[in-house]
Coordinates of C-alpha atoms (C1' of nucleotides) in Angstrom, one line a residue:
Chain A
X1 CA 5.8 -32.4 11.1
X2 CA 9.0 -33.3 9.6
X3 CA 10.0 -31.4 6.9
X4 CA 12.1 -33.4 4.3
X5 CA 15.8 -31.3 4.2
X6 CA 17.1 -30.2 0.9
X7 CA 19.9 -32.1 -0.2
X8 CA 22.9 -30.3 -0.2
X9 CA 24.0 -30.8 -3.6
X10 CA 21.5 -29.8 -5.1
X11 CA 20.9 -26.3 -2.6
X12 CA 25.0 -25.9 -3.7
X13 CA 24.2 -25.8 -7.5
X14 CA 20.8 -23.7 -6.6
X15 CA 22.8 -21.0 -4.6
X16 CA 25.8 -20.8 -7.2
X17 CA 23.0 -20.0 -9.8
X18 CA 21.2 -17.8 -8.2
X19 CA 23.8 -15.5 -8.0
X20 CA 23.0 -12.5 -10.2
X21 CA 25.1 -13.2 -13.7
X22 CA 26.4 -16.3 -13.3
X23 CA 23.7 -17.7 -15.4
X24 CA 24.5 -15.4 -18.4
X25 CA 27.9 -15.7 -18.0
X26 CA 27.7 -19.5 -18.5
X27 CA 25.5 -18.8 -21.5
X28 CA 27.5 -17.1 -22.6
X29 CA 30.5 -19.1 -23.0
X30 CA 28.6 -22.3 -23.8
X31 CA 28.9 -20.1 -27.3
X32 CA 32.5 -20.6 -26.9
X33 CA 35.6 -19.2 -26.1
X34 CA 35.3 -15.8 -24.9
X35 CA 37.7 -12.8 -23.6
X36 CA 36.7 -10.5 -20.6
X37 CA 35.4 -7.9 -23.0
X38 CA 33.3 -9.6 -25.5
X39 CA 31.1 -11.7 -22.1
X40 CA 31.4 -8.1 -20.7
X41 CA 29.6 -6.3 -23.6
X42 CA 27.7 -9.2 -24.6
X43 CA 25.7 -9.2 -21.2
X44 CA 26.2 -5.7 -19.7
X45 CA 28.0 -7.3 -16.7
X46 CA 30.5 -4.7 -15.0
X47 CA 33.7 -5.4 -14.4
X48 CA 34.0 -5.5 -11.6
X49 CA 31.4 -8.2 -11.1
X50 CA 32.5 -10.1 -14.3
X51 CA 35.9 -10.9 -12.4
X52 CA 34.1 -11.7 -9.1
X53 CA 32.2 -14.3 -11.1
X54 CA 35.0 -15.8 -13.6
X55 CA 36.5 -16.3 -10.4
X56 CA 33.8 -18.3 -8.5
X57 CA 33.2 -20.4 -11.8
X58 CA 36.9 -21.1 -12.0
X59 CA 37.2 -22.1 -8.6
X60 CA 33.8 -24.5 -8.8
X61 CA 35.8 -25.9 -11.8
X62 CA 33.1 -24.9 -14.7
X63 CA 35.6 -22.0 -16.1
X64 CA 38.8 -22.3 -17.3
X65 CA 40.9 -18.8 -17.7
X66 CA 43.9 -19.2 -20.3
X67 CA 46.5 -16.9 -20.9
X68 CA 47.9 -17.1 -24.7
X69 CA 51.0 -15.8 -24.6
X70 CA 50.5 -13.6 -27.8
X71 CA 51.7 -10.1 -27.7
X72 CA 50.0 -8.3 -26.3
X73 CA 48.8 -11.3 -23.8
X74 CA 45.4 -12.4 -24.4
X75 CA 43.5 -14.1 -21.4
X76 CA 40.6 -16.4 -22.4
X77 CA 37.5 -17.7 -20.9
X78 CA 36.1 -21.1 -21.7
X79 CA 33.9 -23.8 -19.9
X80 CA 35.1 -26.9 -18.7
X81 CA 33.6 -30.1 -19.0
X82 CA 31.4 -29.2 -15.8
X83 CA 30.5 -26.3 -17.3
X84 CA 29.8 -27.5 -20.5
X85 CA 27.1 -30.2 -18.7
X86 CA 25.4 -27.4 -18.0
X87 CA 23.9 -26.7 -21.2
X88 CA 20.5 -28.6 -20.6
X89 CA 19.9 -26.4 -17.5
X90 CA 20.6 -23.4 -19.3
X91 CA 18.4 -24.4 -22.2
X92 CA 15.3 -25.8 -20.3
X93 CA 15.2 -22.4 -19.1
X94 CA 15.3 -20.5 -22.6
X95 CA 12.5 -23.2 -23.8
X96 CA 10.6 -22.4 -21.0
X97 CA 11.1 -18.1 -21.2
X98 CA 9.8 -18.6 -24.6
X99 CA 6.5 -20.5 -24.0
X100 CA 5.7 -18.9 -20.7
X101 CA 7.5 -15.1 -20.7
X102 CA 5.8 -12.2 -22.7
X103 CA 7.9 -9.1 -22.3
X104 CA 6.1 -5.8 -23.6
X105 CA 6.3 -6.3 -27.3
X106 CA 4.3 -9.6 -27.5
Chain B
X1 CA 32.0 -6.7 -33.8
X2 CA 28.6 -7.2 -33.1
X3 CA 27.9 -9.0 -30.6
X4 CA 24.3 -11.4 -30.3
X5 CA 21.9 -9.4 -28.1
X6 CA 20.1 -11.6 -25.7
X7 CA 16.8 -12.9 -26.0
X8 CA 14.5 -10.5 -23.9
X9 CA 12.4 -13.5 -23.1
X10 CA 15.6 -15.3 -21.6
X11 CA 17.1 -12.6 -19.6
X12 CA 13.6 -11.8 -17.8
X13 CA 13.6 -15.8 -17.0
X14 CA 17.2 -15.7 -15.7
X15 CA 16.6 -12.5 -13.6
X16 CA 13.8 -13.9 -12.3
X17 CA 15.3 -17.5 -10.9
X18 CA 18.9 -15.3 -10.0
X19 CA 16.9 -14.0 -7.8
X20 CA 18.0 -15.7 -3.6
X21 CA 15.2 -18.1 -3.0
X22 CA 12.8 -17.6 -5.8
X23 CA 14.1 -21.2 -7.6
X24 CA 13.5 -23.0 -4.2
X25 CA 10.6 -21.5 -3.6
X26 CA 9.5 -23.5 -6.5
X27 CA 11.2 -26.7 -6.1
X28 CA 9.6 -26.7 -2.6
X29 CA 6.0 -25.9 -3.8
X30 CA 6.7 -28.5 -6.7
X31 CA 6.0 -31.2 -3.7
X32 CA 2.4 -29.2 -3.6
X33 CA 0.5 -26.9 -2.0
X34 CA 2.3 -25.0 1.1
X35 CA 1.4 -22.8 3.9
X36 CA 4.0 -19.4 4.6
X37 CA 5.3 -21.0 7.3
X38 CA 6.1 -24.2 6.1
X39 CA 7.8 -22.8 2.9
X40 CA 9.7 -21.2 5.6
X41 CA 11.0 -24.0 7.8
X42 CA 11.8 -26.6 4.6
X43 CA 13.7 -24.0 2.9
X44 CA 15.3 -21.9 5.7
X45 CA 14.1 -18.2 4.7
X46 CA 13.5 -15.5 6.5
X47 CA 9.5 -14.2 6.7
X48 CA 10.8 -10.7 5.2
X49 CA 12.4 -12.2 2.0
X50 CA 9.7 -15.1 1.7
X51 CA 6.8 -12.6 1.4
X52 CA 8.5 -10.6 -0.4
X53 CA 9.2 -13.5 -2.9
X54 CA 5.8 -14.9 -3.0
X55 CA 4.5 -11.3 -4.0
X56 CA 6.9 -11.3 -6.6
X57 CA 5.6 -14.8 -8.1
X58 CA 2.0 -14.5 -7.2
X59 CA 2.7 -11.4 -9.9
X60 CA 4.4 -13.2 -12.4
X61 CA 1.7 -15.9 -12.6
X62 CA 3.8 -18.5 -11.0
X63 CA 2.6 -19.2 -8.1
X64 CA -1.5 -18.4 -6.1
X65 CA -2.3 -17.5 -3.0
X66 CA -5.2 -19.1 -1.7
X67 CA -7.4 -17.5 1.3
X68 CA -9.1 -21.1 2.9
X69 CA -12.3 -19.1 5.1
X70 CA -11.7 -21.6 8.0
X71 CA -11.0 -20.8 11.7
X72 CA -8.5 -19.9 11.5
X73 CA -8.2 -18.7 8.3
X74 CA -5.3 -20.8 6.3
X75 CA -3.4 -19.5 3.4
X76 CA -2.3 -21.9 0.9
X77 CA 0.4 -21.1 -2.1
X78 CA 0.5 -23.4 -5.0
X79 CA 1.8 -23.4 -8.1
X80 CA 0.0 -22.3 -11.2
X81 CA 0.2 -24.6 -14.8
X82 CA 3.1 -21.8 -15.7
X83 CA 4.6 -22.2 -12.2
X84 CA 4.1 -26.4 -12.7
X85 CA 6.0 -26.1 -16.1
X86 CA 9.2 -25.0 -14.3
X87 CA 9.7 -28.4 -13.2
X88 CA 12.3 -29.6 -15.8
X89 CA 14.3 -27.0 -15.1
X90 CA 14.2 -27.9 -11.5
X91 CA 14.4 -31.3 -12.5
X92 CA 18.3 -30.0 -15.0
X93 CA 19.3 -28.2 -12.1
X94 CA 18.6 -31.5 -9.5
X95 CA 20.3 -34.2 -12.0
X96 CA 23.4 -32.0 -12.8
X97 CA 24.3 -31.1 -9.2
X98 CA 23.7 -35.1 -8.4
X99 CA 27.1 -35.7 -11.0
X100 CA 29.1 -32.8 -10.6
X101 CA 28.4 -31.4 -7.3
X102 CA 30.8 -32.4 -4.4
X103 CA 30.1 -31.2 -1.0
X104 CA 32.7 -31.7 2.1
X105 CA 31.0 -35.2 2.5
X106 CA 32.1 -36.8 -0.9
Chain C
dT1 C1' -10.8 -15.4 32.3
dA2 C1' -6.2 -14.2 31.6
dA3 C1' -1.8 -15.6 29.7
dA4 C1' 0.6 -17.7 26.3
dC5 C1' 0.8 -19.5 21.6
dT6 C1' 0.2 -19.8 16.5
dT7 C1' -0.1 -17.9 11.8
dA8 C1' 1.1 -14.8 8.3
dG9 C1' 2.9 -11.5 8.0
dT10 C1' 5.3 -6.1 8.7
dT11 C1' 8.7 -2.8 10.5
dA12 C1' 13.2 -1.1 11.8
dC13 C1' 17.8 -1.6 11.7
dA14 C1' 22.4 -4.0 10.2
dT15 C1' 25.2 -6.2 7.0
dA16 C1' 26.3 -8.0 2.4
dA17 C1' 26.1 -7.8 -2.5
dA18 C1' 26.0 -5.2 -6.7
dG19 C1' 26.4 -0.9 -9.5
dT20 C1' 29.1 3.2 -11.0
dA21 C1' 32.9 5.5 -12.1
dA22 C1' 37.4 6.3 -12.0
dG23 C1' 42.1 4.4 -11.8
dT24 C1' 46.0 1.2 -13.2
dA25 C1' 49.8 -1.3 -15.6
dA26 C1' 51.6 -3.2 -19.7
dA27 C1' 51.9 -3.1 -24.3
dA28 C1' 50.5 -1.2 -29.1
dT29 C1' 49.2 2.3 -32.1
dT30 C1' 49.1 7.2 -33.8
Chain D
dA1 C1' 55.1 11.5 -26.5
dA2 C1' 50.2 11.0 -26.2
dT3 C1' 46.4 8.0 -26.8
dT4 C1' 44.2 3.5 -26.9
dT5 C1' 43.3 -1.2 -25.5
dT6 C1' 42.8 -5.0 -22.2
dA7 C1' 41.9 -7.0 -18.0
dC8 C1' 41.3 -5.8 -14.3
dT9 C1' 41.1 -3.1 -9.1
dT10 C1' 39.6 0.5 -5.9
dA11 C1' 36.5 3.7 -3.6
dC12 C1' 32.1 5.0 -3.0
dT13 C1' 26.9 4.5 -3.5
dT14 C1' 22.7 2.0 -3.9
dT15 C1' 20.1 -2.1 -3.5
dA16 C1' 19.2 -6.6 -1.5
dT17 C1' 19.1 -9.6 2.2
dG18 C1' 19.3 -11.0 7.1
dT19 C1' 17.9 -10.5 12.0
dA20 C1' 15.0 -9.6 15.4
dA21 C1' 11.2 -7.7 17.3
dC22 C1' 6.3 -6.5 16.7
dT23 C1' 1.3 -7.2 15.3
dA24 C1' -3.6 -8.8 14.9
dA25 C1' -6.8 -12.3 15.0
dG26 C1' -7.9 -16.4 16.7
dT27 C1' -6.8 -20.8 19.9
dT28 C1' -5.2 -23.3 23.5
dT29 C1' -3.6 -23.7 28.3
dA30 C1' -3.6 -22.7 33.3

DNA sequence: TAAACTTAGTTACATAAAGTAAGTAAAATT
DNA sequence: AATTTTACTTACTTTATGTAACTAAGTTTA
């Protein structure tokens, strides 16, 4: 039985996702521009981790990083138009959490 | 500056399909019922993770595991209506990678 | 009838990813 | 001069995932 293969685009965008906080982290900034700090606190992300993944997403093209040459220098985050485009993934999945999720309040 | 806390609703959806597998584990019983092992050969996971996966949506109410009493006995997974109401975000994730996801092909 | 195979897993061990906490460099504030 | 802030990095620990071998119940093959 021949098992129909997963096309690769689609496994690409599936793996990227699937890695723990990328998700948020594109949430995130689809609320706008953003410096390390406020995605930090805003999703309880480490550091550590939040620079792993600004990194990926810059190099897939769906995060921009901008230093403003203010003084002190201030780097900002944004989404690119790739990144962006992702909005209708991010909110068929909040529609969906709120028909289908209960957490322990509800 | 306060910072928007997220949705608790949300985040327990994005953990859930941040998780390795657990999205394509869907997408692949969105093409119907499946049987352990060939979940495991269309998607490429390994038994350990797999089961462990399916335990974990069998719990959340996303997927059933069905006990067919034939000889030998089959086990069938399927997804349930919650499980079946996933597909559009499938279906976001599928369309976006097909126009902005380059592999080393294109 | 015995040996080998299939299915749906489990177990033990190895490697990779993520979390925690502390450290850093450059500049600003106290 | 000492402390604070920002945007990280480093070292170490814990958790997650991968690999491979094993199992039990039944089936097919020699």
């Amino acid at each position: 039985m021949k098992q129909q293969a997963i096309c690769p685009k689609f496994e690409k965008a599936i793996s990227l996702l699937s890695r723990r906080w990328t998700a948020l982290v594109i949430y995130q900034l689809l609320l706008g521009t953003q410096r390390f700090n406020e995605i930090q606190s805003a999703i309880g992300i480490s550091g550590k981790v939040l620079s792993e993944r600004l990194k990926e997403l810059e190099q897939q093209g769906i995060v921009i990083r901008e230093v403003i040459p203010a003084t002190p220098v201030v780097i900002e985050y944004s989404l690119t138009e790739k990144g962006q485009s992702m909005e209708p993934i991010l909110h068929s999945i909040e529609s969906w959490s709120q028909q289908w999720m209960r957490t322990e309040l509800d």
